[in-house]
Structures are given as structure tokens and as C-alpha cells.
Short mmCIF file of C-alpha atoms in Angstrom, two decimals:
data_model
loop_
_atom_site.label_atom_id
_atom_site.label_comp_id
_atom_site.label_asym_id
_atom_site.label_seq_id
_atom_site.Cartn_x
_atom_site.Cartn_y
_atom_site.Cartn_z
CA UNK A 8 102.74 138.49 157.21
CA UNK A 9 105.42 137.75 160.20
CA UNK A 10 105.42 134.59 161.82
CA UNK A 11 107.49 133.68 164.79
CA UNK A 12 107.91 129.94 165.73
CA UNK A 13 109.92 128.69 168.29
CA UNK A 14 111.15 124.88 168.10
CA UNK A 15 113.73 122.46 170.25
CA UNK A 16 115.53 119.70 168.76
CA UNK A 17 115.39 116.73 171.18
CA UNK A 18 116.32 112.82 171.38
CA UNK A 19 113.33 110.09 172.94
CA UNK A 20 113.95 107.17 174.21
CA UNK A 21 113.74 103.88 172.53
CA UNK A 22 110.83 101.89 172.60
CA UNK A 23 111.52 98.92 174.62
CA UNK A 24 108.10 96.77 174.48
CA UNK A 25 106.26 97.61 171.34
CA UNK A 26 104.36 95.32 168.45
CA UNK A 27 106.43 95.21 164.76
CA UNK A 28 103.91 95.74 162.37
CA UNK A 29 105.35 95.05 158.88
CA UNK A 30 103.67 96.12 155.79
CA UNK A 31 105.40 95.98 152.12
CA UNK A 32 104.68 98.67 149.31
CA UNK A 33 105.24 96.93 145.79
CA UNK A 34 105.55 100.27 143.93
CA UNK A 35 104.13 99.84 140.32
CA UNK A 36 102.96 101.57 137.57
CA UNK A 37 98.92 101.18 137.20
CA UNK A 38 97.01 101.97 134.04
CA UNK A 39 94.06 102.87 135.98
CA UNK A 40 90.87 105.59 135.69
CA UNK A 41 90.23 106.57 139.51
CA UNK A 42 88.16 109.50 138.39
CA UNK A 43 85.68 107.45 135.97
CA UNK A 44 86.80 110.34 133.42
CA UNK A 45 90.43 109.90 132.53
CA UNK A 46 92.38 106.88 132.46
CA UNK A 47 96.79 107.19 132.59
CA UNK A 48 99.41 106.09 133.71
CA UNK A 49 99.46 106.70 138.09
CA UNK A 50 101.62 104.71 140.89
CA UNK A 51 100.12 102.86 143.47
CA UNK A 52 101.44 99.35 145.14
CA UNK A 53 100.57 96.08 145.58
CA UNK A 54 98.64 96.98 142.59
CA UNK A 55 96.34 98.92 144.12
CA UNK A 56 94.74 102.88 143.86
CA UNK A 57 93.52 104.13 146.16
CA UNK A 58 96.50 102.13 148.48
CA UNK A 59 94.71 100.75 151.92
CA UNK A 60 94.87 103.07 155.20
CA UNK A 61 97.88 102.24 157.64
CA UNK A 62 96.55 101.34 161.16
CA UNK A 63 98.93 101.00 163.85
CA UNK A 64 98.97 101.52 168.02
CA UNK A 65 100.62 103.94 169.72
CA UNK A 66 104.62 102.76 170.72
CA UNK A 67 103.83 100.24 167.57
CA UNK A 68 107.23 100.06 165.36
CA UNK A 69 105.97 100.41 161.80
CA UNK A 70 108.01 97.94 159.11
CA UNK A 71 107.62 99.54 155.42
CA UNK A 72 109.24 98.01 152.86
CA UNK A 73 109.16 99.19 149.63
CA UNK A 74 110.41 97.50 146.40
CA UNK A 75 110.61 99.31 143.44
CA UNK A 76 109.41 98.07 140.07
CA UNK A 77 109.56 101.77 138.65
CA UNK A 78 112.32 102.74 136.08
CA UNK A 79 113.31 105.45 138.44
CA UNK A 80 114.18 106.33 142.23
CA UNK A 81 111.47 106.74 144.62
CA UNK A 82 110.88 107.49 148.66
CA UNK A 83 108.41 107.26 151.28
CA UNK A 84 107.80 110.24 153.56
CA UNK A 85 105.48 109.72 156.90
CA UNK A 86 104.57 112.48 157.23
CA UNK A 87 104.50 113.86 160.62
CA UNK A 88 106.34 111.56 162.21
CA UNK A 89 109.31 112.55 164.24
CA UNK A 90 111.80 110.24 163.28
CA UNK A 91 113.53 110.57 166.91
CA UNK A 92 117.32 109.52 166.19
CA UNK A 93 116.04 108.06 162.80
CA UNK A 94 116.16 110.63 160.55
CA UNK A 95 117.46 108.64 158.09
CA UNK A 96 114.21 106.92 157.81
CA UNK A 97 112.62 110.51 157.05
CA UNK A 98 112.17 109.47 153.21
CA UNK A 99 112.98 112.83 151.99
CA UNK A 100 115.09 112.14 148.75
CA UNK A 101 118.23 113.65 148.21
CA UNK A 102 118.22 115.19 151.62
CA UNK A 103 118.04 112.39 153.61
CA UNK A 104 118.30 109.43 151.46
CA UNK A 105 119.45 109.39 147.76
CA UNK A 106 115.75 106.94 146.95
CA UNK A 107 115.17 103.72 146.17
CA UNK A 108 117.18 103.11 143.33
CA UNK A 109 114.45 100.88 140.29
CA UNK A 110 114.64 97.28 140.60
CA UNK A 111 116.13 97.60 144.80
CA UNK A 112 113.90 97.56 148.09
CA UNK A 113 114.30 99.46 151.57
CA UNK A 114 112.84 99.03 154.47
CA UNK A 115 111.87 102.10 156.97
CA UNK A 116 111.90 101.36 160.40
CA UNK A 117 109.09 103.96 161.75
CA UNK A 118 108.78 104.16 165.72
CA UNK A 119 105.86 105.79 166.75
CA UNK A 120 107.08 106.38 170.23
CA UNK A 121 104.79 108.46 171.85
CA UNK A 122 102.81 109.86 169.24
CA UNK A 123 98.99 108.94 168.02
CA UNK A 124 96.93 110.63 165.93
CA UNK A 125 96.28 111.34 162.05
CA UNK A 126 99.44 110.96 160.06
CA UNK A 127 99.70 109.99 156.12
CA UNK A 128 102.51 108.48 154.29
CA UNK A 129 103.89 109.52 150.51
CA UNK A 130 106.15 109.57 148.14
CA UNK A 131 109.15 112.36 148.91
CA UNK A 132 110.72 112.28 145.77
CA UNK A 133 109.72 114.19 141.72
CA UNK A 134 106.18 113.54 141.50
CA UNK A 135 105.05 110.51 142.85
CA UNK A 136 102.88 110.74 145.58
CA UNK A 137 101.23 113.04 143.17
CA UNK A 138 100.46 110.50 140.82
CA UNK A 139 99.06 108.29 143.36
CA UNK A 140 101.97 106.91 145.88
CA UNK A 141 100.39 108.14 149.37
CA UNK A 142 97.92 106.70 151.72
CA UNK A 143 96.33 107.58 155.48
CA UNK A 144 98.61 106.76 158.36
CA UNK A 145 96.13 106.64 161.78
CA UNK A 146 98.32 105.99 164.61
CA UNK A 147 95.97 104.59 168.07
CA UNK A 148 95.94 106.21 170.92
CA UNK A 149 96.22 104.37 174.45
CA UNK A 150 95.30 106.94 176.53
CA UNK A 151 92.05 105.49 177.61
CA UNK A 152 90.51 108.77 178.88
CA UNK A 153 90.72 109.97 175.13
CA UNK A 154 88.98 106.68 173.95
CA UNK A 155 86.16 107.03 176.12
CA UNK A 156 85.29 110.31 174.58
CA UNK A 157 84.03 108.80 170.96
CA UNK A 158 82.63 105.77 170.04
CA UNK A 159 83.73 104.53 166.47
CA UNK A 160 86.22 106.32 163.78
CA UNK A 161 85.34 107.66 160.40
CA UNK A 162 88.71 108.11 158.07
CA UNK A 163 87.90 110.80 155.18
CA UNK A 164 90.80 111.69 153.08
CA UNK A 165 90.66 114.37 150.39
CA UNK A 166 93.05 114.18 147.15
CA UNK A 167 92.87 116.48 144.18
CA UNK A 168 93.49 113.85 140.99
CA UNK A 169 94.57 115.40 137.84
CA UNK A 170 93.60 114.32 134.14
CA UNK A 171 97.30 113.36 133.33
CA UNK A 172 100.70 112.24 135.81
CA UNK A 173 101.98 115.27 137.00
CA UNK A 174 105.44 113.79 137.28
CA UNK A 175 105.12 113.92 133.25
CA UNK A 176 105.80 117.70 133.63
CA UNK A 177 108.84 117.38 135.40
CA UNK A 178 110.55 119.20 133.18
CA UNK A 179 108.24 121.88 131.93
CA UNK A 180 107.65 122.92 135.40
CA UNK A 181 111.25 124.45 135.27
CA UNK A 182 110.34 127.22 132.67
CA UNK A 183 106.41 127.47 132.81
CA UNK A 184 104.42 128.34 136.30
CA UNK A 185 102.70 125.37 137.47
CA UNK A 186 99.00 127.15 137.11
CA UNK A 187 99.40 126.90 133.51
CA UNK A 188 99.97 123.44 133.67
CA UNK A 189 97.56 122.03 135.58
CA UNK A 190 95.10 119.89 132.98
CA UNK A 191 91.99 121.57 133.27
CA UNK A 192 90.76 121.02 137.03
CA UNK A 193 91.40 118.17 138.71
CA UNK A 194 88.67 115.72 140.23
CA UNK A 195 87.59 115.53 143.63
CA UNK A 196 88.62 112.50 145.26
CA UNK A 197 87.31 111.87 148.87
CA UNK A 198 88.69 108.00 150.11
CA UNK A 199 90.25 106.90 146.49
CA UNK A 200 87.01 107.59 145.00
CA UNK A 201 85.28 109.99 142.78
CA UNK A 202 83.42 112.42 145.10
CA UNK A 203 80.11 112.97 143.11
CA UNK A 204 79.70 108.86 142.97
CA UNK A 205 80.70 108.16 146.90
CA UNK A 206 78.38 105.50 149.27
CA UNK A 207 76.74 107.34 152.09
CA UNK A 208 77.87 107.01 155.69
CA UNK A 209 75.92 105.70 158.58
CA UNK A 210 75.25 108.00 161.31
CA UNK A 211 73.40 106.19 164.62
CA UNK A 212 71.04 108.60 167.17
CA UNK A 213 73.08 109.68 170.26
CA UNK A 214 76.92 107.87 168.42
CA UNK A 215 79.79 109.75 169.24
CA UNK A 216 82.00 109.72 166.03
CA UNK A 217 85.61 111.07 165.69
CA UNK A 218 85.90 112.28 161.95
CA UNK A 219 89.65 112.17 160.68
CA UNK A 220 90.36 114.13 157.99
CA UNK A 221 93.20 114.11 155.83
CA UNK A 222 94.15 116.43 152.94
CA UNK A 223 96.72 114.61 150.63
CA UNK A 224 96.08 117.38 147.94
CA UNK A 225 98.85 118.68 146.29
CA UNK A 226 97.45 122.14 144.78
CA UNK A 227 93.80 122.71 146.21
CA UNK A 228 92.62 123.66 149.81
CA UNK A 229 89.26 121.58 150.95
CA UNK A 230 86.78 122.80 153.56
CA UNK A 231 84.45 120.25 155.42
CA UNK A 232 81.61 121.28 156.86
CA UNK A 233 78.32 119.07 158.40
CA UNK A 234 75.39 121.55 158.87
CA UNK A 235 73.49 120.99 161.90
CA UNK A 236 76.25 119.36 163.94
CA UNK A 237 78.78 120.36 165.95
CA UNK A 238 82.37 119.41 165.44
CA UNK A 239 84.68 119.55 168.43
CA UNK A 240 87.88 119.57 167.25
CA UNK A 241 90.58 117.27 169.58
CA UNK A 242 93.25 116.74 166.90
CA UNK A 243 95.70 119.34 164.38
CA UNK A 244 98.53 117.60 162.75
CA UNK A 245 99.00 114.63 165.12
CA UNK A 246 98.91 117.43 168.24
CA UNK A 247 95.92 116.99 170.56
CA UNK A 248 94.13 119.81 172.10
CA UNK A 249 91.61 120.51 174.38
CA UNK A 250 88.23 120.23 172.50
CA UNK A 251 87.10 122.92 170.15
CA UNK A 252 83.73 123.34 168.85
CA UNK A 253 83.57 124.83 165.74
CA UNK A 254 81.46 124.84 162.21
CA UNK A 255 83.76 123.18 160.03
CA UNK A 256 87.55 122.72 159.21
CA UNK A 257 90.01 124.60 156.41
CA UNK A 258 92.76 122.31 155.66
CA UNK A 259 95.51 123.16 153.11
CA UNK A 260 97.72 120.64 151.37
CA UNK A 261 99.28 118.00 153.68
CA UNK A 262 97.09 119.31 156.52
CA UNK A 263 94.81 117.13 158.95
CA UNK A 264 92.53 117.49 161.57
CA UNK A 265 90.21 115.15 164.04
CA UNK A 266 87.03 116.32 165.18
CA UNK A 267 84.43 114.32 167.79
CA UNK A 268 80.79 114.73 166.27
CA UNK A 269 77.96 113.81 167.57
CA UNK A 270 74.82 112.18 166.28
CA UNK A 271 71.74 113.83 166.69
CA UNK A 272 68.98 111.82 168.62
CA UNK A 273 65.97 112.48 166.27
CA UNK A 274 65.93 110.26 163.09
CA UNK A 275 63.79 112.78 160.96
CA UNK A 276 66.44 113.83 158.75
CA UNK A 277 68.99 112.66 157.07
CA UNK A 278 72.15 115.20 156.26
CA UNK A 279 75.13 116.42 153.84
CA UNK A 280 78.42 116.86 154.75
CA UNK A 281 79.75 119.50 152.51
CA UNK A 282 83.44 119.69 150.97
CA UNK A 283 84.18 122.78 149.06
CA UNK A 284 87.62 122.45 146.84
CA UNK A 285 89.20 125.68 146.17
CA UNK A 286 92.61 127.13 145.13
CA UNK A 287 93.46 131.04 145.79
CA UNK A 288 96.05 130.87 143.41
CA UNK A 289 94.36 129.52 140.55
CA UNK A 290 91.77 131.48 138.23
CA UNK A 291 88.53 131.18 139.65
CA UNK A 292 85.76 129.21 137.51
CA UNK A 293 81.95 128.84 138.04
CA UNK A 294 81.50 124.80 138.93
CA UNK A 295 85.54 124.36 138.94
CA UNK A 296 87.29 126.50 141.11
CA UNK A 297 85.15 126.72 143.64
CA UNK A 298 83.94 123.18 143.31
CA UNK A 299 81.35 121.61 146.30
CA UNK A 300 80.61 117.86 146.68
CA UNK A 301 77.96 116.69 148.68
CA UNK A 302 78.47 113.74 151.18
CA UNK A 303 75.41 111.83 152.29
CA UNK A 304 74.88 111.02 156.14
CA UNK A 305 72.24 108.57 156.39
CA UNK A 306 70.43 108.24 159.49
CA UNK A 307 66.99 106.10 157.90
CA UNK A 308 66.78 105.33 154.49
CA UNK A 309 63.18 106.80 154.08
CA UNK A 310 63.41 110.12 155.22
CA UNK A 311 64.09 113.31 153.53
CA UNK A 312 67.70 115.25 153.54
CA UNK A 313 67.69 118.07 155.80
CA UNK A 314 67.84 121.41 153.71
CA UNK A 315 70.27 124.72 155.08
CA UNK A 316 70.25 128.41 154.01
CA UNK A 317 73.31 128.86 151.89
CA UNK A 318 75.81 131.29 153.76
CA UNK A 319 78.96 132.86 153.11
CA UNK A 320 82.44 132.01 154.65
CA UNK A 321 82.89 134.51 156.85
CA UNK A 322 79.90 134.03 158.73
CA UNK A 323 81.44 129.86 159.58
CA UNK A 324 83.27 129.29 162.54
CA UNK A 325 86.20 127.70 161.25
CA UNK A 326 88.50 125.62 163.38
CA UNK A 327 91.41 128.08 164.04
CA UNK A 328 94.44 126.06 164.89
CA UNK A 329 95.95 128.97 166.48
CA UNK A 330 92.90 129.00 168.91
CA UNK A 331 93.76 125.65 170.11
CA UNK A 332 95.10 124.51 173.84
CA UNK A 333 97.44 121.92 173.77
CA UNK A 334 96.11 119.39 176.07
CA UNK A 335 100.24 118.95 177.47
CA UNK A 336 100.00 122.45 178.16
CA UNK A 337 103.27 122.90 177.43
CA UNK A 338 104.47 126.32 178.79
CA UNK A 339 106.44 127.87 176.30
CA UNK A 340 109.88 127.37 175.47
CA UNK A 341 112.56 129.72 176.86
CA UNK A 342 115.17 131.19 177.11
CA UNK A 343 115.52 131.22 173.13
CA UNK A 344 119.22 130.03 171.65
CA UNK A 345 119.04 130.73 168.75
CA UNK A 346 117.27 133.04 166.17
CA UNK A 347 116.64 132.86 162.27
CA UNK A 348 114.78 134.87 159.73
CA UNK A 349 113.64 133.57 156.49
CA UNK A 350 111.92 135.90 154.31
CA UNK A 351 110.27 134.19 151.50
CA UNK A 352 111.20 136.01 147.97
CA UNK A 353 110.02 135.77 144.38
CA UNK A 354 113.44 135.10 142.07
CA UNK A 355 114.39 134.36 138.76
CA UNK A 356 115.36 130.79 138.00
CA UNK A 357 118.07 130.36 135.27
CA UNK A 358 115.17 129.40 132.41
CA UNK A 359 113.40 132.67 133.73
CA UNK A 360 110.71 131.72 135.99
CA UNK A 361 109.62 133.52 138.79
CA UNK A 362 109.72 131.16 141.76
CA UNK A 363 109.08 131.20 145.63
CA UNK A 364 112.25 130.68 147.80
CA UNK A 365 114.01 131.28 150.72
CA UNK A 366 116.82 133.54 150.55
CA UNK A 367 118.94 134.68 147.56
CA UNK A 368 118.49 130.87 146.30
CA UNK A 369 116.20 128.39 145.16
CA UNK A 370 116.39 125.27 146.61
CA UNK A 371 117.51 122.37 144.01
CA UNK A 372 118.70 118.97 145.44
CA UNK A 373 122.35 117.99 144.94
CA UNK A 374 123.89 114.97 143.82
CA UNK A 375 124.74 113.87 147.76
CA UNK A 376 121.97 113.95 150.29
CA UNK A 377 122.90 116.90 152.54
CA UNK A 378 122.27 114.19 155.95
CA UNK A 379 124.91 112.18 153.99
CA UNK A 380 127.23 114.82 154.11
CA UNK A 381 126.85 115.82 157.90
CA UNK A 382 127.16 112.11 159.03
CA UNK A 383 130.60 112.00 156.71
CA UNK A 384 132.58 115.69 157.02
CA UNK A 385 133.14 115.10 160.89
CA UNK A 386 133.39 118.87 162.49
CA UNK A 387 133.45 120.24 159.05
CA UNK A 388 129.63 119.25 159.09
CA UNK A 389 129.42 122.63 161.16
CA UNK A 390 129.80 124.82 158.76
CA UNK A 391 127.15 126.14 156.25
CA UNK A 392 129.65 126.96 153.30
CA UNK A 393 129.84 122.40 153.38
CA UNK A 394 126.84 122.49 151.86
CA UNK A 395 125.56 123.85 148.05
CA UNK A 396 124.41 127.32 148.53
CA UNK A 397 121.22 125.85 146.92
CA UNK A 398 120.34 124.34 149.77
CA UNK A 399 120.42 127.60 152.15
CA UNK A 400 121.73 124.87 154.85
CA UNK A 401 121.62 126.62 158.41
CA UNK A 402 122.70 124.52 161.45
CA UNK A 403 121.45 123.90 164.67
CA UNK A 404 122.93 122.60 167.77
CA UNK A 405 120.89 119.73 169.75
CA UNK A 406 118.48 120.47 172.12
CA UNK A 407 118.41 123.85 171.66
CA UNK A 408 115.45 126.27 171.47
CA UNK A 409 115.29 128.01 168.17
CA UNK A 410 113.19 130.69 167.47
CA UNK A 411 112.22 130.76 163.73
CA UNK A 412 110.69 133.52 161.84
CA UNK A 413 108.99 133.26 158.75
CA UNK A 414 107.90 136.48 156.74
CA UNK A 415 106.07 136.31 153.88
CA UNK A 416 105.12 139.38 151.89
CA UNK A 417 101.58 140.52 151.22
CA UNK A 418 102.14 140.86 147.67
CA UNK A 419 102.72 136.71 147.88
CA UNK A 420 99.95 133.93 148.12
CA UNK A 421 99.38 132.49 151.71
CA UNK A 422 102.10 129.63 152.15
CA UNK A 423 101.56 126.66 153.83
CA UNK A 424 104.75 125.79 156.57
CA UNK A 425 105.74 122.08 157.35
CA UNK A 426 108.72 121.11 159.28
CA UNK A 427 109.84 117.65 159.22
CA UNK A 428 110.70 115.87 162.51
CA UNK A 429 109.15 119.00 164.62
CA UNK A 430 106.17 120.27 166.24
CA UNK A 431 106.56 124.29 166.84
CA UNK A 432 104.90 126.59 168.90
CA UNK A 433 103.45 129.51 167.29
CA UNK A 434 104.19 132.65 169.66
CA UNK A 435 103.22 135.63 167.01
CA UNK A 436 101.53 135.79 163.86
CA UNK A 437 100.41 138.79 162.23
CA UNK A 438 100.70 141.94 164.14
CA UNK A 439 98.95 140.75 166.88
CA UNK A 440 100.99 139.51 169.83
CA UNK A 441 100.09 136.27 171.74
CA UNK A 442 99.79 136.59 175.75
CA UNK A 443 99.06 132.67 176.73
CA UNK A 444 101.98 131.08 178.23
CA UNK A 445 100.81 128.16 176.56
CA UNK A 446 101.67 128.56 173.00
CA UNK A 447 99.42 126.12 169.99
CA UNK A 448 101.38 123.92 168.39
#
């Protein structure tokens, strides 16, 4: 598959009047069952699992300290934020910070600047957002013309929960493929909780309701679907775009989308909102892999659950990012600066395991955080051959437009692409060429 991207590096401007909201992570080890089936050894903070949603207002600066009590480093990603001049504050370990070191606290200083939407926050270093450090970011909007078009906010987020801490497998991930190592399947967890034992949620005739969803899944691939309602999708990825009404929403790991649904007048029926969990890449099994969970929507208490034909996938209208109008209608970036290729290959590590990478190299993190060492080399910082070849560092030069190309071979799985600190427009994918002037984001 070829993908062509374009993106611009850029500065914003400091926010001048904006509320500090301050929030502190103890990060700690909880012997906890979230599943009702397994119980073992997951991070969460403040002693909590699930950890409490984020809320914040647009322009809000966001204060997140985090002390940790583990016995090794950790980091907090948010993810989709642009970090605009603060990209130390990214939380990517050992490429943008070296972690939290056990025992020590940081404190990011997150400006939301201009953005609002869905966002989440997790651990960005081994395996511990995995194992439980992540939670639901939802940024406010203050564009009033956008809050008059719903009423109230449902927050669903969707987390595949293993039977054992992934970040126990550290090491065996280096020489055995991560399919084999998943425990069984995991559960289903929809808002912290186990999805086949979750409280119904109240639907009112004639409510307009904006659904966020957020996938913090690490392996699986959900899809959401609420038969006989239409979801008009406003939201992909913190980008808003015009609406979109569609059947139901795809999301991948990391992925989120907000969609305006709503209610229907009559109070006959009540209804299900479907999640399917799924995984391409692992070995299909009857009642695991596919795996569908039933959500109730109550609109009265006494009256049956309305009942839908089964039908396949291809006959759902799925939400389709690359369908989507960006309500800036921003025309598309030109002239182009710069352009890369990265071809994704399949190479041998050094214990003999086939792995996905970029280039003739896998990535592997280095002792010094590669931000460390542009901030400290002055115009040697310039250079690619600074940096491990590991890290298959290519540099860019501010503000310009950079057109990035991703290929990915059919004989490979589909693979999910997330750029830190950017939002892209997509120009080509496939073989089909796009004529808007208005690339999706």
C-alpha cells in the first residue's frame, strides 16, 4: 500500500490568559482483578484502576505531576497533543526524556492552545500503560456554535486487559513474536470495567448526545456500532470535520473518534450498542477473536430491546476518516520542501526474530534521549550520522512542508501510523489519487 502524507512543522503562540489545572499521578503498583477473572500485579495511580478521565477547557494549561513509587523509570505521553515549543513535555522515554527515574517526580506542563477534542494520556515507556497507566484526556471546546449542536457527552473508552502484566515479557518479546505471547485472549474492557457486566446508559427521546470514543487497546481493533441510529461523525483524532453520518466507527489502537447521535422520539424500544473486538493478526477463534459485547441503551425500563438482522461488515457504512472535510478547510500544503520515503520491512533482530521496521534498522532506544542530543551538539545536531543508526534519525528544518511517504507491502499486516506533535494531510493512499484541494487530516 503507498501512502503519501504531507506535514509542516510550526511554532504557536503562548497562551496568555488560560486556567492551570493541576492534577498529580501517584504511580503505584495495584494488586487488583479489573476483569473479575484474573487478579496481578497492574499500575494505576492514586491507587486507582481504571484512573479517572482528564477534563480540561480549551487554552486550559494542564499541570501533571507524576511521582513514582515504581522500582523503575516511567513517562506520560498525551497523546495527541502538540506540544508547541514543548516537546520536552512529549513523555516519550528515551527520545525525549530519559523517564522518571523510581522514587523522583516530574511535572508536565501541557498547553492545550488551540486544540479540543478527544485526547488520552499513557505511559510512553516498556510496558506500562499496558498494564494499566493510561486514562481519557477530553479537552472542551469554546466554540459555541459546536456546543449548540449536542446536548450532553457520553465518554466510552475501549481497553483490551490481558490475564498477566505484559511488561513481565519484556524480555521474551525480544526472541518470541508477540502473538505467541499474548495469555489466552484478553478481556474486554469498555470504561475500566468488564464489558459483559457494564450498567446501561440513559438515552432521553429527541437528546442530542456526542459519543466519544477512545481505543486505548494495545493489540485489538474495536468496532462500535448502535443499530437504528445514526452517528454523525464531527471528531477523528482531536481534528474536527464537517459532520458525517455513518453506521458505526473502526478504530485501531490509540485511535478516537466523536460522533453526535441522536435519540429517537418513540420510547417503545430500548437498544444495544454493539462493540466487536477483533485482531487481523491474531488466529481467529469462535467467541475470542472475534469477540462482541453488548451495551444496553435504556430508554424505559419496561420495554423490550429492539431486535436487528445480523449483517456482515461490508454491507456497514463505516466512518472513513479519509472521507472527512476538515471543518478549517485547510487547502493543502504547497509547494512541498522536502520529501521522504519509508518503506516498512520485515528484518532479522540479533536473537532471530522477524520484526517490522523502518529501513535497514530496527529501532532500539539509546542510552541518551535523541532530543537531548539535538538541544546539546549545537550545528552538529544537523547531521543524521549524530545519532545511533538505530534510530533511523532524519531531520527536518522548521516550518517546512514535508511530504512523507509511507509504503507498506501487501505481504505485511495493515499498520497503524501516529506522529507525535503533528496532524498530516493525507493526499494519496492506495492507487487512487485524491482531487479535493482540501486534504483530511
Amino acid at each position: 500500500m503507498l501512502v503519501y502524507t504531507l506535514l509542516i512543522l510550526f511554532t504557536g503562540a503562548l497562551q496568555t490568559f488560560a486556567a492551570r489545572v493541576q492534577v498529580t499521578w501517584d504511580v503505584v503498583y495495584l494488586n487488583i482483578s479489573r476483569d473479575g477473572i484474573s487478579t496481578w500485579q497492574a499500575i494505576g495511580a492514586n491507587g486507582q484502576l481504571p484512573i479517572p478521565p482528564i477534563y480540561v477547557t480549551q487554552g486550559d494549561i494542564l499541570e501533571l505531576t507524576a511521582i513514582n513509587h515504581l522500582d523503575k523509570p516511567v513517562s506520560l505521553h498525551s497523546h495527541g497533543l502538540f506540544q508547541r515549543n514543548t516537546s520536552y513535555y512529549d513523555g516519550a522515554g528515551l527520545v525525549t526524556e530519559c523517564g522518571i527515574p523510581p522514587g523522583s517526580q516530574f511535572t508536565y506542563i501541557i498547553e492545550t492552545g488551540d486544540q479540543s477534542g478527544t485526547f488520552w494520556i499513557h505511559s510512553h515507556y516498556g510496558m506500562e500503560g499496558i498494564d494499566g497507566l493510561r486514562a481519557a484526556l477530553v479537552i472542551r471546546d469554546q466554540d459555541t456554535q459546536l456546543l449548540d449542536e449536542y446536548d450532553e457527552d457520553i465518554l466510552l473508552t475501549l481497553e483490551d486487559w490481558g490475564q498477566a502484566p505484559l511488561n513481565s515479557m519484556v524480555d521474551m518479546l525480544k526472541t518470541t513474536p508477540l502473538v505467541k505471547l499474548i495469555p489466552n485472549h484478553p478481556t474486554v474492557l469498555i470504561n475500566g470495567i468488564n464489558a459483559n457486566i457494564l450498567q446501561p446508559i440513559r438515552f432521553t427521546p429527541g437528546r442530542r448526545y456526542r459519543l466519544r470514543v477512545i481505543s486505548m487497546s494495545f493489540t485489538y481493533w474495536f468496532k462500535v456500532r448502535l443499530p437504528g441510529h445514526i452517528l454523525q461523525v464531527i471528531e477523528a483524532d482531536g481534528i474536527y470535520s464537517h459532520p458525517s453520518a455513518v453506521d458505526g466507527l473502526d478504530l485501531c489502537p490509540g485511535q478516537r473518534y466523536s460522533a453526535i447521535i441522536t435519540a429517537r422520539e418513540s420510547l417503545e424500544f430500548n437498544y444495544a450498542l454493539n462493540v466487536t473486538f477483533y485482531s487481523d493478526f491474531i488466529p481467529r477463534s469462535p467467541g475470542l477473536n472475534p469477540r462482541y459485547h453488548h451495551v444496553p441503551i435504556v430508554y424505559r425500563k419496561d420495554v423490550p430491546t429492539k431486535k436487528y438482522p445480523v449483517i456482515e461488515d461490508h454491507e456497514v457504512n463505516w466512518a472513513d476518516e479519509l472521507a472527512m472535510e476538515p471543518r478549517d478547510e485547510l487547502m493543502l500544503l504547497e509547494p512541498v520542501d522536502q520529501h521522504i520515503v519509508l518503506n516498512v520491512k520485515v528484518i532479522n533482530s540479533e536473537m532471530g526474530l522477524a520484526i517490522h521496521a523502518f529501513g535497514n534498522y530496527a529501532y532500539a532506544s539509546v542510552p541518551v534521549p535523541p532530543l537531548l542530543t539535538a538541544l546539546t551538539t549545537g550545528n552538529m545536531a544537523l547531521s543524521p550520522s549524530v545519532y545511533a543508526p538505530q534510530l533511523n534519525a532524519i531531520i527536518l528544518q522548521h516550518n517546512h512542508v514535508v511530504e512523507l511517504e509511507l509504503r507498506n507491502p501487501e505481504t505485511l499486516i495493515i499498520h497503524s501510523y501516529h506522529s507525535h506533535g503533528h496532524a498530516f494531510q493525507v493526499v494519496e493512499t492506495g492507487p487512487v489519487n485524491s482531487n479535493s484541494s482540501i486534504p483530511v487530516k
